[in-house]
């Protein structure tokens, strides 16, 4: 066998393993690395800083420490703030080169992927419960049994000294003609 025939017969995975890994275009090397170990361990500092802007009861467990750059780490905490389900508190920490003093850069509340997604759409026919349909039919029933009235004054019965609408109109017209005569 020649070296060329061996190259043609090798699997694609072996060839891929021999080629060097490519970096994503536009992403600096320091952003793809691990977070600074000293800053990643400063979870208590991040939590204490967050307690300065919100009660401790609204800060949940620590979720992650992400590297944002050289000596720059973002700590994420679950939010227990009412109305903010799926949101995360964040604290960005940094330090100077060869320093052990942690500085808090930024604090806040961010939505996660779960918090901005609307619930899955459910067709109307599946959303209506049997008791909802029963309430609708009960509400429609009294209207269906009642007689329809276009003009309620015309159908009102005259009784006990009450004049009908037509009689009232006629009496005012007669009163006007008698006064003018």
XYZ file of N, CA, C and O in Angstrom:
724
model
N 0.833 -1.185 0.000
C 0.000 0.000 0.000
C 0.874 1.244 0.000
O 1.880 1.309 0.666
N 0.416 2.229 -0.686
C 1.152 3.498 -0.742
C 0.598 4.448 0.310
O -0.530 4.287 0.781
N 1.338 5.452 0.702
C 0.837 6.416 1.679
C -0.412 7.137 1.192
O -1.252 7.516 1.976
N -0.551 7.324 -0.117
C -1.730 7.999 -0.646
C -2.987 7.171 -0.428
O -4.045 7.693 -0.112
N -2.880 5.851 -0.596
C -4.063 5.005 -0.419
C -4.467 4.941 1.045
O -5.638 4.807 1.349
N -3.502 5.036 1.944
C -3.848 5.054 3.359
C -4.598 6.338 3.705
O -5.519 6.333 4.497
N -4.214 7.464 3.110
C -4.874 8.737 3.374
C -6.310 8.703 2.878
O -7.202 9.246 3.518
N -6.552 8.081 1.751
C -7.900 8.037 1.188
C -8.818 7.151 2.013
O -10.012 7.392 2.070
N -8.293 6.157 2.669
C -9.123 5.218 3.409
C -9.392 5.626 4.855
O -10.098 4.939 5.569
N -8.833 6.714 5.356
C -9.025 7.085 6.762
C -10.400 7.704 6.955
O -10.903 8.438 6.114
N -11.015 7.422 8.105
C -12.329 8.002 8.380
C -12.252 9.512 8.587
O -11.205 10.070 8.907
N -13.373 10.158 8.418
C -13.454 11.612 8.525
C -13.130 12.065 9.950
O -12.477 13.085 10.150
N -13.541 11.286 10.961
C -13.279 11.659 12.348
C -11.784 11.726 12.635
O -11.326 12.604 13.355
N -11.020 10.791 12.079
C -9.579 10.791 12.302
C -8.935 12.000 11.644
O -8.048 12.622 12.219
N -9.419 12.369 10.475
C -8.870 13.534 9.797
C -9.214 14.804 10.572
O -8.400 15.708 10.681
N -10.404 14.871 11.101
C -10.825 16.048 11.866
C -10.023 16.175 13.149
O -9.716 17.274 13.592
N -9.667 15.048 13.764
C -8.885 15.079 14.993
C -7.464 15.576 14.733
O -6.840 16.176 15.605
N -6.939 15.348 13.542
C -5.585 15.778 13.213
C -5.507 17.270 12.917
O -4.481 17.879 13.114
N -6.608 17.861 12.430
C -6.588 19.296 12.110
C -6.738 20.104 13.387
O -7.459 19.711 14.310
N -6.079 21.253 13.495
C -6.189 22.070 14.709
C -7.591 22.668 14.838
O -8.247 22.975 13.840
N -8.051 22.830 16.086
C -9.380 23.389 16.335
C -9.389 24.860 15.947
O -8.447 25.596 16.247
N -10.450 25.274 15.282
C -10.560 26.663 14.850
C -11.318 27.471 15.887
O -12.288 26.995 16.467
N -10.866 28.674 16.094
C -11.512 29.599 16.992
C -12.666 30.278 16.263
O -12.612 30.485 15.053
N -13.724 30.689 17.002
C -14.817 31.421 16.389
C -14.312 32.791 15.952
O -13.579 33.446 16.684
N -14.720 33.202 14.783
C -14.264 34.491 14.250
C -14.826 35.631 15.094
O -16.002 35.653 15.431
N -13.975 36.579 15.429
C -14.414 37.762 16.151
C -14.485 37.613 17.657
O -14.767 38.564 18.352
N -14.237 36.424 18.209
C -14.293 36.211 19.650
C -12.867 36.119 20.169
O -12.106 35.247 19.763
N -12.476 37.040 21.061
C -11.111 37.002 21.595
C -10.852 35.719 22.378
O -11.758 35.126 22.950
N -9.582 35.304 22.428
C -9.200 34.079 23.112
C -9.561 34.146 24.587
O -10.055 33.188 25.172
N -9.351 35.295 25.232
C -9.595 35.409 26.665
C -11.061 35.310 27.028
O -11.400 35.043 28.153
N -11.976 35.498 26.092
C -13.406 35.388 26.398
C -13.896 33.952 26.343
O -14.970 33.659 26.835
N -13.158 33.094 25.723
C -13.583 31.705 25.607
C -13.041 30.828 26.718
O -13.397 29.670 26.820
N -12.179 31.390 27.549
C -11.532 30.608 28.598
C -12.388 30.450 29.834
O -13.541 30.881 29.907
N -11.778 29.834 30.831
C -12.448 29.618 32.111
C -12.473 30.924 32.888
O -11.603 31.778 32.718
N -13.460 31.087 33.797
C -13.482 32.311 34.603
C -12.300 32.347 35.569
O -11.745 31.322 35.945
N -11.936 33.555 35.953
C -10.879 33.766 36.938
C -11.248 33.003 38.206
O -12.335 33.180 38.751
N -10.366 32.125 38.670
C -10.669 31.252 39.814
C -10.969 32.049 41.078
O -11.881 31.700 41.843
N -10.221 33.119 41.311
C -10.435 33.922 42.520
C -11.797 34.619 42.481
O -12.529 34.631 43.468
N -12.152 35.178 41.329
C -13.453 35.852 41.189
C -14.617 34.864 41.174
O -15.692 35.142 41.693
N -14.404 33.696 40.591
C -15.458 32.678 40.565
C -15.773 32.187 41.969
O -16.910 31.807 42.266
N -14.778 32.207 42.859
C -14.991 31.764 44.235
C -15.620 32.853 45.106
O -16.024 32.587 46.239
N -15.767 34.075 44.599
C -16.297 35.199 45.375
C -17.830 35.271 45.325
O -18.408 36.345 45.166
N -18.483 34.144 45.515
C -19.952 34.074 45.475
C -20.549 34.891 46.620
O -21.544 35.609 46.437
N -19.962 34.815 47.808
C -20.478 35.568 48.958
C -20.381 37.075 48.739
O -21.284 37.824 49.126
N -19.331 37.517 48.095
C -19.189 38.940 47.791
C -20.285 39.393 46.830
O -20.879 40.463 47.004
N -20.563 38.574 45.831
C -21.616 38.902 44.861
C -22.986 38.936 45.538
O -23.791 39.847 45.306
N -23.268 37.964 46.404
C -24.561 37.916 47.105
C -24.714 39.118 48.033
O -25.767 39.752 48.084
N -23.661 39.476 48.753
C -23.699 40.625 49.654
C -23.965 41.916 48.872
O -24.726 42.779 49.319
N -23.352 42.046 47.709
C -23.570 43.230 46.880
C -25.021 43.302 46.413
O -25.630 44.378 46.415
N -25.597 42.165 46.039
C -26.998 42.140 45.606
C -27.947 42.474 46.746
O -28.991 43.088 46.537
N -27.587 42.089 47.962
C -28.423 42.397 49.115
C -28.475 43.900 49.394
O -29.339 44.367 50.130
N -27.586 44.651 48.781
C -27.619 46.105 48.894
C -28.718 46.735 48.053
O -29.118 47.871 48.301
N -29.228 46.016 47.034
C -30.273 46.578 46.181
C -31.601 45.849 46.299
O -32.610 46.328 45.787
N -31.621 44.695 46.954
C -32.859 43.919 47.086
C -32.807 43.125 48.386
O -31.723 42.768 48.852
N -33.964 42.818 48.975
C -33.954 41.994 50.195
C -33.348 40.607 49.929
O -33.466 40.059 48.834
N -32.727 40.048 50.943
C -32.072 38.737 50.806
C -33.061 37.635 50.427
O -32.688 36.668 49.767
N -34.330 37.795 50.817
C -35.340 36.771 50.509
C -35.628 36.675 49.014
O -36.129 35.648 48.541
N -35.329 37.714 48.243
C -35.603 37.695 46.801
C -34.444 37.126 45.994
O -34.548 37.017 44.774
N -33.347 36.778 46.650
C -32.186 36.208 45.965
C -32.155 34.712 46.228
O -32.064 34.274 47.366
N -32.231 33.935 45.164
C -32.229 32.484 45.278
C -30.814 31.920 45.260
O -29.830 32.634 45.452
N -30.698 30.638 44.974
C -29.390 29.989 44.958
C -28.511 30.473 43.798
O -29.012 30.969 42.787
N -27.219 30.302 43.968
C -26.237 30.670 42.936
C -26.396 29.721 41.758
O -26.437 28.499 41.922
N -26.489 30.267 40.546
C -26.692 29.441 39.356
C -25.411 29.209 38.565
O -25.163 28.097 38.105
N -24.616 30.257 38.380
C -23.424 30.107 37.535
C -22.478 31.277 37.736
O -22.862 32.327 38.243
N -21.236 31.061 37.309
C -20.228 32.114 37.232
C -19.676 32.067 35.813
O -19.099 31.068 35.396
N -19.887 33.144 35.050
C -19.480 33.179 33.648
C -18.328 34.154 33.452
O -18.333 35.250 34.004
N -17.367 33.746 32.637
C -16.248 34.621 32.300
C -16.712 35.614 31.250
O -17.243 35.244 30.207
N -16.500 36.898 31.537
C -16.849 37.956 30.587
C -15.595 38.575 29.989
O -15.690 39.425 29.117
N -14.454 38.182 30.490
C -13.198 38.727 29.999
C -12.086 38.404 30.978
O -12.254 37.611 31.907
N -10.938 39.023 30.761
C -9.782 38.809 31.620
C -10.047 39.466 32.973
O -10.236 40.682 33.050
N -10.121 38.666 34.035
C -10.419 39.120 35.403
C -11.773 39.840 35.482
O -11.922 40.864 36.140
N -12.773 39.287 34.818
C -14.128 39.832 34.832
C -15.112 38.663 34.825
O -15.151 37.887 33.872
N -15.876 38.513 35.915
C -16.778 37.367 36.074
C -18.169 37.858 36.448
O -18.320 38.745 37.282
N -19.197 37.258 35.845
C -20.590 37.558 36.181
C -21.156 36.384 36.965
O -21.133 35.241 36.501
N -21.681 36.668 38.163
C -22.345 35.657 38.984
C -23.851 35.790 38.778
O -24.391 36.902 38.811
N -24.518 34.663 38.571
C -25.968 34.642 38.365
C -26.639 33.944 39.535
O -26.200 32.875 39.977
N -27.735 34.547 40.012
C -28.525 33.992 41.107
C -29.989 33.930 40.670
O -30.460 34.814 39.945
N -30.698 32.922 41.135
C -32.126 32.791 40.837
C -32.885 33.941 41.499
O -32.593 34.327 42.624
N -33.879 34.474 40.788
C -34.712 35.541 41.341
C -35.948 34.937 41.992
O -36.635 34.110 41.393
N -36.234 35.367 43.209
C -37.448 34.960 43.911
C -38.380 36.159 44.088
O -39.257 36.144 44.936
N -38.181 37.158 43.284
C -38.988 38.360 43.319
C -40.359 38.054 42.717
O -40.437 37.477 41.623
N -41.463 38.388 43.429
C -42.799 38.101 42.877
C -42.990 38.793 41.526
O -42.659 39.956 41.359
N -43.505 38.051 40.566
C -43.728 38.589 39.228
C -42.538 38.465 38.302
O -42.605 38.864 37.150
N -41.423 37.928 38.787
C -40.218 37.801 37.974
C -39.738 36.351 37.938
O -38.555 36.071 38.107
N -40.642 35.442 37.703
C -40.286 34.026 37.597
C -39.413 33.823 36.360
O -39.703 34.334 35.281
N -38.322 33.100 36.531
C -37.413 32.837 35.422
C -36.352 33.911 35.241
O -35.471 33.760 34.412
N -36.419 34.999 35.992
C -35.408 36.052 35.895
C -34.215 35.691 36.781
O -34.310 34.814 37.630
N -33.092 36.388 36.565
C -31.874 36.097 37.317
C -31.223 37.397 37.771
O -31.103 38.350 36.994
N -30.802 37.414 39.040
C -29.993 38.517 39.559
C -28.577 38.305 39.057
O -28.107 37.165 38.959
N -27.881 39.379 38.725
C -26.484 39.246 38.305
C -25.611 40.257 39.039
O -26.057 41.337 39.403
N -24.388 39.854 39.275
C -23.375 40.720 39.866
C -22.088 40.518 39.078
O -21.594 39.395 38.958
N -21.552 41.594 38.520
C -20.318 41.534 37.739
C -19.176 41.946 38.656
O -19.192 43.035 39.227
N -18.208 41.051 38.804
C -17.055 41.292 39.683
C -15.786 41.368 38.853
O -15.655 40.699 37.822
N -14.842 42.157 39.338
C -13.551 42.283 38.671
C -12.459 42.495 39.718
O -12.760 42.711 40.900
N -11.214 42.436 39.277
C -10.071 42.712 40.150
C -8.913 43.145 39.285
O -8.857 42.861 38.083
N -7.980 43.855 39.890
C -6.766 44.264 39.187
C -5.823 43.077 39.060
O -5.921 42.091 39.805
N -4.905 43.186 38.155
C -3.922 42.138 37.961
C -3.115 41.929 39.242
O -2.660 42.888 39.869
N -2.958 40.694 39.659
C -2.230 40.256 40.850
C -2.800 40.820 42.150
O -2.130 40.838 43.166
N -4.032 41.273 42.134
C -4.666 41.813 43.340
C -5.689 40.805 43.867
O -6.258 40.035 43.100
N -5.897 40.831 45.164
C -6.896 39.953 45.775
C -8.128 40.750 46.226
O -8.979 40.238 46.917
N -8.211 42.013 45.818
C -9.339 42.869 46.174
C -10.385 42.788 45.064
O -10.104 43.109 43.904
N -11.598 42.342 45.436
C -12.685 42.194 44.474
C -13.478 43.491 44.408
O -13.831 44.072 45.428
N -13.772 43.941 43.195
C -14.564 45.147 42.967
C -15.863 44.750 42.282
O -15.855 43.956 41.333
N -16.972 45.326 42.753
C -18.272 45.071 42.136
C -18.480 46.129 41.056
O -18.458 47.326 41.331
N -18.667 45.674 39.828
C -18.862 46.595 38.705
C -20.323 46.937 38.477
O -20.660 48.090 38.264
N -21.168 45.931 38.454
C -22.553 46.152 38.063
C -23.444 45.131 38.733
O -23.059 43.981 38.932
N -24.683 45.545 39.054
C -25.688 44.667 39.650
C -26.996 44.861 38.897
O -27.254 45.942 38.371
N -27.821 43.837 38.876
C -29.118 44.007 38.221
C -29.907 42.726 38.123
O -29.567 41.702 38.720
N -30.983 42.820 37.339
C -31.921 41.721 37.137
C -32.091 41.525 35.643
O -32.366 42.483 34.910
N -31.898 40.295 35.176
C -31.981 39.986 33.750
C -33.007 38.891 33.483
O -33.143 37.959 34.281
N -33.704 38.955 32.345
C -34.585 37.847 31.982
C -33.762 36.681 31.435
O -32.744 36.883 30.794
N -34.218 35.476 31.711
C -33.557 34.294 31.133
C -34.373 33.845 29.927
O -35.379 34.459 29.572
N -33.953 32.770 29.311
C -34.674 32.265 28.141
C -36.093 31.829 28.507
O -37.000 31.935 27.709
N -36.285 31.335 29.720
C -37.601 30.867 30.139
C -38.561 32.011 30.439
O -39.766 31.862 30.316
N -38.031 33.156 30.840
C -38.909 34.238 31.274
C -39.522 35.016 30.123
O -40.566 35.622 30.293
N -38.930 35.019 28.959
C -39.467 35.822 27.876
C -40.271 35.010 26.873
O -40.826 35.566 25.953
N -40.373 33.727 27.069
C -41.176 32.906 26.181
C -42.606 32.848 26.683
O -42.864 32.592 27.845
N -43.531 33.112 25.800
C -44.941 33.008 26.149
C -45.300 31.525 26.271
O -44.662 30.668 25.657
N -46.335 31.219 27.051
C -46.740 29.819 27.124
C -47.204 29.318 25.765
O -47.601 30.109 24.908
N -47.132 28.020 25.583
C -47.531 27.423 24.315
C -49.002 27.723 24.043
O -49.846 27.652 24.934
N -49.314 28.065 22.787
C -50.667 28.444 22.416
C -51.579 27.227 22.469
O -51.224 26.132 22.010
N -52.754 27.428 23.039
C -53.749 26.359 23.140
C -54.988 26.821 22.387
O -55.484 27.923 22.625
N -55.516 26.011 21.454
C -56.716 26.415 20.722
C -57.896 26.672 21.660
O -58.003 26.089 22.735
N -58.782 27.571 21.233
C -59.915 27.974 22.049
C -60.758 26.769 22.468
O -61.181 26.669 23.615
N -61.005 25.851 21.564
C -61.853 24.699 21.866
C -61.272 23.843 22.994
O -62.013 23.227 23.750
N -59.950 23.836 23.124
C -59.321 23.061 24.186
C -59.228 23.847 25.491
O -59.082 23.274 26.551
N -59.314 25.174 25.406
C -59.244 25.994 26.611
C -60.566 26.054 27.352
O -60.607 26.285 28.543
N -61.679 25.884 26.642
C -63.001 25.985 27.259
C -63.264 24.724 28.062
O -63.153 23.609 27.563
N -63.611 24.920 29.323
C -63.919 23.801 30.205
C -65.412 23.509 30.153
O -66.209 24.389 29.787
N -65.845 22.323 30.516
C -67.288 22.008 30.495
C -68.111 22.961 31.364
O -69.212 23.345 30.985
N -67.589 23.370 32.509
C -68.352 24.278 33.374
C -68.495 25.665 32.743
O -69.473 26.358 32.990
N -67.522 26.060 31.891
C -67.645 27.337 31.186
C -68.785 27.275 30.175
O -69.560 28.219 30.040
N -68.896 26.177 29.464
C -69.973 26.022 28.488
C -71.325 25.963 29.193
O -72.312 26.483 28.696
N -71.372 25.341 30.352
C -72.621 25.246 31.110
C -73.062 26.635 31.567
O -74.239 26.967 31.490
N -72.136 27.467 32.005
C -72.470 28.825 32.424
C -72.979 29.646 31.249
O -73.901 30.445 31.394
N -72.402 29.462 30.069
C -72.866 30.181 28.885
C -74.296 29.799 28.534
O -75.120 30.643 28.223
N -74.598 28.507 28.580
C -75.946 28.068 28.216
C -76.969 28.561 29.243
O -78.092 28.904 28.889
N -76.593 28.630 30.520
C -77.508 29.150 31.537
C -77.725 30.644 31.351
O -78.820 31.155 31.573
N -76.719 31.357 30.943
C -76.849 32.797 30.732
C -77.700 33.091 29.505
O -78.438 34.074 29.475
N -77.646 32.261 28.482
C -78.430 32.465 27.271
C -79.884 32.039 27.448
O -80.766 32.536 26.758
N -80.163 31.141 28.358
C -81.515 30.586 28.517
C -82.559 31.646 28.877
O -83.614 31.693 28.245
N -82.406 32.539 29.830
C -83.443 33.525 30.143
C -83.710 34.470 28.978
O -84.849 34.859 28.748
N -82.709 34.821 28.215
C -82.916 35.700 27.082
C -83.703 35.012 25.982
O -84.488 35.636 25.298
N -83.527 33.732 25.802
C -84.227 33.007 24.750
C -85.702 32.855 25.089
O -86.549 32.847 24.196
N -86.066 32.717 26.347
C -87.461 32.515 26.741
C -88.233 33.825 26.838
O -89.458 33.826 26.808
N -87.556 34.942 26.969
C -88.246 36.227 27.105
C -88.719 36.708 25.743
O -88.040 36.533 24.743
N -89.952 37.328 25.677
C -90.434 37.845 24.391
C -89.615 39.067 23.984
O -89.180 39.844 24.819
N -89.437 39.213 22.683
C -88.672 40.338 22.189
C -89.560 41.565 22.135
O -90.715 41.505 21.705
N -89.011 42.706 22.542
C -89.755 43.957 22.526
C -88.958 44.979 21.734
O -87.816 45.253 22.048
N -89.618 45.537 20.696
C -88.959 46.586 19.937
C -89.146 47.932 20.630
O -88.223 48.696 20.780
N -90.372 48.227 21.048
C -90.668 49.469 21.740
C -91.398 49.119 23.023
O -92.568 48.744 22.984
N -90.797 49.229 24.170
C -91.434 48.804 25.409
C -92.646 49.661 25.769
O -93.536 49.199 26.452
N -92.764 50.909 25.304
C -93.894 51.756 25.638
C -95.177 51.277 24.977
O -96.264 51.403 25.526
N -95.073 50.718 23.755
C -96.256 50.287 23.027
C -96.894 49.059 23.661
O -98.105 48.904 23.645
N -96.079 48.156 24.176
C -96.610 46.908 24.718
C -96.989 47.021 26.187
O -97.533 46.084 26.748
N -96.740 48.142 26.822
C -97.029 48.261 28.247
C -98.540 48.307 28.449
O -99.245 49.075 27.794
N -99.077 47.476 29.328
C -100.524 47.473 29.541
C -100.957 48.711 30.338
O -100.248 49.198 31.198
N -102.106 49.216 29.997
C -102.659 50.351 30.740
C -103.478 49.805 31.883
O -104.314 48.929 31.710
N -103.245 50.296 33.043
C -104.011 49.802 34.183
C -103.912 50.776 35.334
O -103.127 51.711 35.325
N -104.744 50.669 36.305
C -104.772 51.433 37.548
C -104.421 52.912 37.344
O -103.514 53.469 37.938
N -105.137 53.579 36.466
C -104.975 55.007 36.285
C -103.795 55.389 35.423
O -103.503 56.571 35.263
N -103.097 54.427 34.841
C -101.967 54.749 33.976
C -102.445 54.761 32.535
O -103.170 53.867 32.110
N -102.043 55.748 31.812
C -102.433 55.837 30.414
C -101.357 55.173 29.563
O -100.192 55.159 29.910
N -101.758 54.637 28.432
C -100.781 54.089 27.514
C -100.095 55.243 26.808
O -100.536 56.394 26.877
N -99.037 54.966 26.097
C -98.259 56.001 25.431
C -99.091 56.697 24.365
O -99.027 57.913 24.191
N -99.949 55.952 23.663
C -100.770 56.551 22.614
C -101.813 57.474 23.223
O -102.094 58.555 22.691
N -102.411 57.056 24.331
C -103.426 57.890 24.977
C -102.796 59.167 25.502
O -103.401 60.241 25.441
N -101.575 59.080 26.013
C -100.908 60.262 26.544
C -100.612 61.256 25.430
O -100.773 62.456 25.599
N -100.207 60.751 24.259
C -99.934 61.640 23.136
C -101.213 62.309 22.655
O -101.225 63.491 22.343
N -102.273 61.572 22.628
C -103.559 62.110 22.159
C -104.106 63.144 23.114
O -104.654 64.165 22.699
N -103.933 62.964 24.388
C -104.481 63.909 25.366
C -103.721 65.229 25.361
O -104.309 66.277 25.541
N -102.439 65.205 25.104
C -101.683 66.446 25.036
C -102.043 67.207 23.773
O -102.115 68.433 23.775
N -102.264 66.484 22.691
C -102.671 67.160 21.452
C -104.046 67.782 21.626
O -104.307 68.888 21.152
N -104.978 67.105 22.300
C -106.313 67.641 22.517
C -106.237 68.858 23.445
O -106.961 69.829 23.238
N -105.392 68.832 24.431
C -105.277 69.938 25.377
C -104.774 71.181 24.652
O -105.232 72.290 24.930
N -103.880 71.026 23.717
C -103.336 72.160 22.975
C -104.378 72.785 22.057
O -104.472 73.990 21.899
N -105.204 71.947 21.449
C -106.224 72.484 20.536
C -107.345 73.141 21.324
O -107.918 74.109 20.868
N -107.639 72.626 22.508
C -108.711 73.213 23.299
C -108.253 74.543 23.878
O -109.048 75.494 23.991
N -106.980 74.669 24.228
C -106.497 75.922 24.803
C -106.485 77.010 23.749
O -106.751 78.172 24.048
N -106.197 76.656 22.527
C -106.110 77.656 21.453
C -107.483 78.059 20.949
O -107.662 79.068 20.306
N -108.549 77.363 21.251
C -109.861 77.647 20.693
C -110.605 78.705 21.430
O -110.386 79.194 22.425
